[in-house]
Amino acid sequence: MKIIIRTASPKDAGQIRDIYAYYVLHTAITYEYEVPALEEMRGRIESTLRKYPYLVAEEKGRILGYAYAGPLKQRAAYDWSVETSIYVSKDKKGRGIGKGLLNSLEDFLRRQNILNANACIAVPDDREDQYLTFDSVHFHEKMGYQAVGTFHSCACKFNRWYNMIWMEKMLGSHTLPPAPVIPFPDLEKE
């Protein structure tokens, strides 16, 4: 069956929340302790779509994964940089869903004139454990991201300390003046 990648809508919040719940409750991939309420997930989708892409990978009406971008920082000078997030259903890994989502996300970001994609990834201290592996780091490396910094022991989950690694990928040339950032809703009108 063919997997399609499309723009998410607030109606997808339930399935997106279901995917995310596993990561909140059983992994240190995200540092949230509690699964967000359905209304909170709807709000996150709506808020993101005001400026950035929020995509889902779907097969036969079932969402298998999702990816989105958000501001790296709120100040205007950061407009050309985003933080990306990607989650694939725990039982659907290894099918190229993450690669398809990230490639599509990056394509939209380039069209928006975004130049820097940044990923903030949870990593264990020195060795993998039952809650966290280096899989996301390896995935991002394969997708062309490079590590640029580490925050050590910055988060505690499951009574363990974890690090965050920042990875980045340049999506375009840093010319002056930079082209204005095009809000995602304006791209969809084209």
Short mmCIF file of C-alpha atoms in Angstrom, two decimals:
data_model
loop_
_atom_site.label_atom_id
_atom_site.label_comp_id
_atom_site.label_asym_id
_atom_site.label_seq_id
_atom_site.Cartn_x
_atom_site.Cartn_y
_atom_site.Cartn_z
CA MET A 1 0.00 0.00 0.00
CA LYS A 2 1.22 3.49 -0.81
CA ILE A 3 2.15 5.86 2.00
CA ILE A 4 1.12 9.45 1.37
CA ILE A 5 2.60 12.48 3.06
CA ARG A 6 0.21 15.35 3.57
CA THR A 7 -0.34 18.42 5.71
CA ALA A 8 -1.70 17.57 9.14
CA SER A 9 -4.95 19.03 10.40
CA PRO A 10 -6.34 19.44 13.91
CA LYS A 11 -8.56 16.41 13.14
CA ASP A 12 -5.38 14.28 13.16
CA ALA A 13 -4.63 15.16 16.79
CA GLY A 14 -5.94 11.86 18.17
CA GLN A 15 -3.74 9.65 16.01
CA ILE A 16 -0.73 11.95 16.45
CA ARG A 17 -1.26 11.88 20.20
CA ASP A 18 -1.43 8.08 20.13
CA ILE A 19 1.98 7.88 18.41
CA TYR A 20 3.50 10.45 20.75
CA ALA A 21 2.08 8.81 23.90
CA TYR A 22 4.38 5.82 23.53
CA TYR A 23 7.44 8.09 23.44
CA VAL A 24 6.28 10.12 26.45
CA LEU A 25 5.44 7.13 28.62
CA HIS A 26 8.14 4.62 27.63
CA THR A 27 11.17 6.53 26.34
CA ALA A 28 13.44 9.45 27.11
CA ILE A 29 13.20 10.62 23.49
CA THR A 30 10.92 13.39 24.70
CA TYR A 31 11.30 15.01 28.07
CA GLU A 32 7.59 15.45 28.68
CA TYR A 33 6.39 13.39 31.61
CA GLU A 34 2.69 13.32 30.76
CA VAL A 35 0.88 12.73 27.49
CA PRO A 36 -0.66 16.03 26.37
CA ALA A 37 -4.44 16.24 26.33
CA LEU A 38 -6.19 15.94 22.98
CA GLU A 39 -7.05 19.65 22.99
CA GLU A 40 -3.42 20.50 23.68
CA MET A 41 -2.33 18.42 20.65
CA ARG A 42 -4.93 20.15 18.47
CA GLY A 43 -3.62 23.50 19.66
CA ARG A 44 -0.01 22.52 18.91
CA ILE A 45 -0.94 21.55 15.36
CA GLU A 46 -2.94 24.73 14.77
CA SER A 47 -0.21 26.93 16.22
CA THR A 48 2.53 25.30 14.12
CA LEU A 49 0.55 25.55 10.89
CA ARG A 50 0.26 29.33 11.23
CA LYS A 51 3.86 29.62 10.01
CA TYR A 52 5.48 26.20 9.55
CA PRO A 53 4.75 22.80 8.01
CA TYR A 54 3.23 20.01 10.09
CA LEU A 55 3.13 16.80 8.04
CA VAL A 56 1.80 13.29 8.51
CA ALA A 57 2.59 10.02 6.74
CA GLU A 58 -0.63 8.11 6.16
CA GLU A 59 -1.53 4.68 4.86
CA LYS A 60 -5.16 3.55 4.45
CA GLY A 61 -6.32 6.40 6.70
CA ARG A 62 -3.89 5.52 9.50
CA ILE A 63 -1.19 7.98 10.48
CA LEU A 64 2.17 6.21 10.73
CA GLY A 65 4.33 9.18 11.66
CA TYR A 66 4.55 12.95 11.69
CA ALA A 67 7.09 15.75 11.40
CA TYR A 68 6.96 19.47 11.95
CA ALA A 69 9.09 22.57 12.29
CA GLY A 70 8.98 25.40 14.78
CA PRO A 71 10.99 28.49 15.56
CA LEU A 72 14.54 27.98 16.76
CA LYS A 73 14.12 31.15 18.84
CA GLN A 74 11.46 33.86 18.90
CA ARG A 75 13.66 36.83 17.92
CA ALA A 76 13.31 38.13 14.31
CA ALA A 77 16.97 37.53 13.44
CA TYR A 78 16.36 33.77 13.84
CA ASP A 79 13.57 33.68 11.23
CA TRP A 80 15.69 31.63 8.78
CA SER A 81 16.34 28.85 11.33
CA VAL A 82 13.93 26.23 12.62
CA GLU A 83 13.87 23.31 15.01
CA THR A 84 12.52 20.11 13.49
CA SER A 85 10.76 17.20 15.18
CA ILE A 86 9.87 13.78 13.80
CA TYR A 87 8.10 10.77 15.28
CA VAL A 88 7.27 7.43 13.66
CA SER A 89 4.87 4.91 15.16
CA LYS A 90 6.91 2.43 17.18
CA ASP A 91 5.61 -0.52 15.12
CA LYS A 92 6.27 1.11 11.72
CA LYS A 93 9.99 1.85 11.89
CA GLY A 94 12.31 0.65 9.13
CA ARG A 95 9.89 1.37 6.27
CA GLY A 96 11.41 4.69 5.17
CA ILE A 97 8.63 6.72 6.79
CA GLY A 98 11.00 8.95 8.74
CA LYS A 99 13.13 9.59 5.66
CA GLY A 100 10.07 10.47 3.58
CA LEU A 101 8.72 12.81 6.25
CA LEU A 102 12.01 14.60 6.81
CA ASN A 103 12.67 14.99 3.07
CA SER A 104 9.19 16.44 2.57
CA LEU A 105 9.57 18.74 5.58
CA GLU A 106 12.91 20.02 4.30
CA ASP A 107 11.43 20.60 0.81
CA PHE A 108 8.71 22.81 2.30
CA LEU A 109 11.25 24.64 4.48
CA ARG A 110 13.41 25.40 1.46
CA ARG A 111 10.37 26.78 -0.36
CA GLN A 112 9.75 28.99 2.67
CA ASN A 113 13.34 30.31 2.37
CA ILE A 114 14.37 28.65 5.64
CA LEU A 115 18.13 28.10 5.59
CA ASN A 116 18.97 26.17 8.77
CA ALA A 117 17.25 23.02 10.06
CA ASN A 118 18.16 22.18 13.65
CA ALA A 119 17.33 19.03 15.60
CA CYS A 120 17.54 18.87 19.38
CA ILE A 121 17.97 15.18 20.18
CA ALA A 122 17.93 13.41 23.52
CA VAL A 123 20.94 11.13 24.03
CA PRO A 124 22.15 8.91 26.86
CA ASP A 125 25.28 9.84 28.76
CA ASP A 126 27.69 7.26 27.38
CA ARG A 127 25.75 4.12 26.55
CA GLU A 128 22.27 3.23 25.42
CA ASP A 129 19.72 2.17 28.01
CA GLN A 130 16.19 0.79 28.03
CA TYR A 131 14.71 4.27 27.52
CA LEU A 132 17.04 5.86 24.99
CA THR A 133 19.35 4.87 22.14
CA PHE A 134 21.47 6.75 19.62
CA ASP A 135 19.09 5.80 16.76
CA SER A 136 17.86 9.36 16.20
CA VAL A 137 21.41 10.70 16.02
CA HIS A 138 22.35 8.03 13.45
CA PHE A 139 19.18 8.75 11.44
CA HIS A 140 19.92 12.48 11.32
CA GLU A 141 23.55 11.82 10.35
CA LYS A 142 22.33 9.71 7.41
CA MET A 143 20.03 12.61 6.45
CA GLY A 144 22.96 15.04 6.31
CA TYR A 145 22.84 16.61 9.78
CA GLN A 146 25.99 17.31 11.76
CA ALA A 147 26.41 17.50 15.53
CA VAL A 148 27.22 21.03 16.71
CA GLY A 149 26.90 20.89 20.48
CA THR A 150 25.86 18.98 23.59
CA PHE A 151 24.07 20.00 26.77
CA HIS A 152 25.21 17.56 29.47
CA SER A 153 22.90 16.10 32.12
CA CYS A 154 20.30 18.73 31.30
CA ALA A 155 17.17 16.59 31.77
CA CYS A 156 16.05 13.97 34.27
CA LYS A 157 13.52 11.32 33.30
CA PHE A 158 12.96 7.83 34.73
CA ASN A 159 15.32 8.81 37.55
CA ARG A 160 18.25 9.14 35.12
CA TRP A 161 20.13 12.12 33.70
CA TYR A 162 20.18 12.61 29.94
CA ASN A 163 21.96 14.89 27.50
CA MET A 164 20.73 16.85 24.51
CA ILE A 165 22.70 17.04 21.30
CA TRP A 166 22.09 19.76 18.74
CA MET A 167 22.42 18.80 15.10
CA GLU A 168 22.08 21.08 12.09
CA LYS A 169 21.71 20.93 8.33
CA MET A 170 22.08 23.85 5.97
CA LEU A 171 19.15 23.94 3.56
CA GLY A 172 20.33 26.81 1.40
CA SER A 173 22.90 29.53 0.77
CA HIS A 174 23.25 32.32 3.29
CA THR A 175 23.09 35.30 0.95
CA LEU A 176 22.61 38.92 1.93
CA PRO A 177 20.04 40.18 2.18
CA PRO A 178 18.24 36.91 2.87
CA ALA A 179 15.01 36.22 1.02
CA PRO A 180 11.99 36.82 3.24
CA VAL A 181 10.52 33.79 4.98
CA ILE A 182 7.22 32.75 3.41
CA PRO A 183 4.62 31.50 5.93
CA PHE A 184 3.57 27.90 5.26
CA PRO A 185 -0.12 28.79 4.62
CA ASP A 186 1.02 31.07 1.77
CA LEU A 187 2.88 28.14 0.15
CA GLU A 188 -0.26 26.03 0.16
CA LYS A 189 -2.11 28.74 -1.79
CA GLU A 190 0.39 28.49 -4.67
#
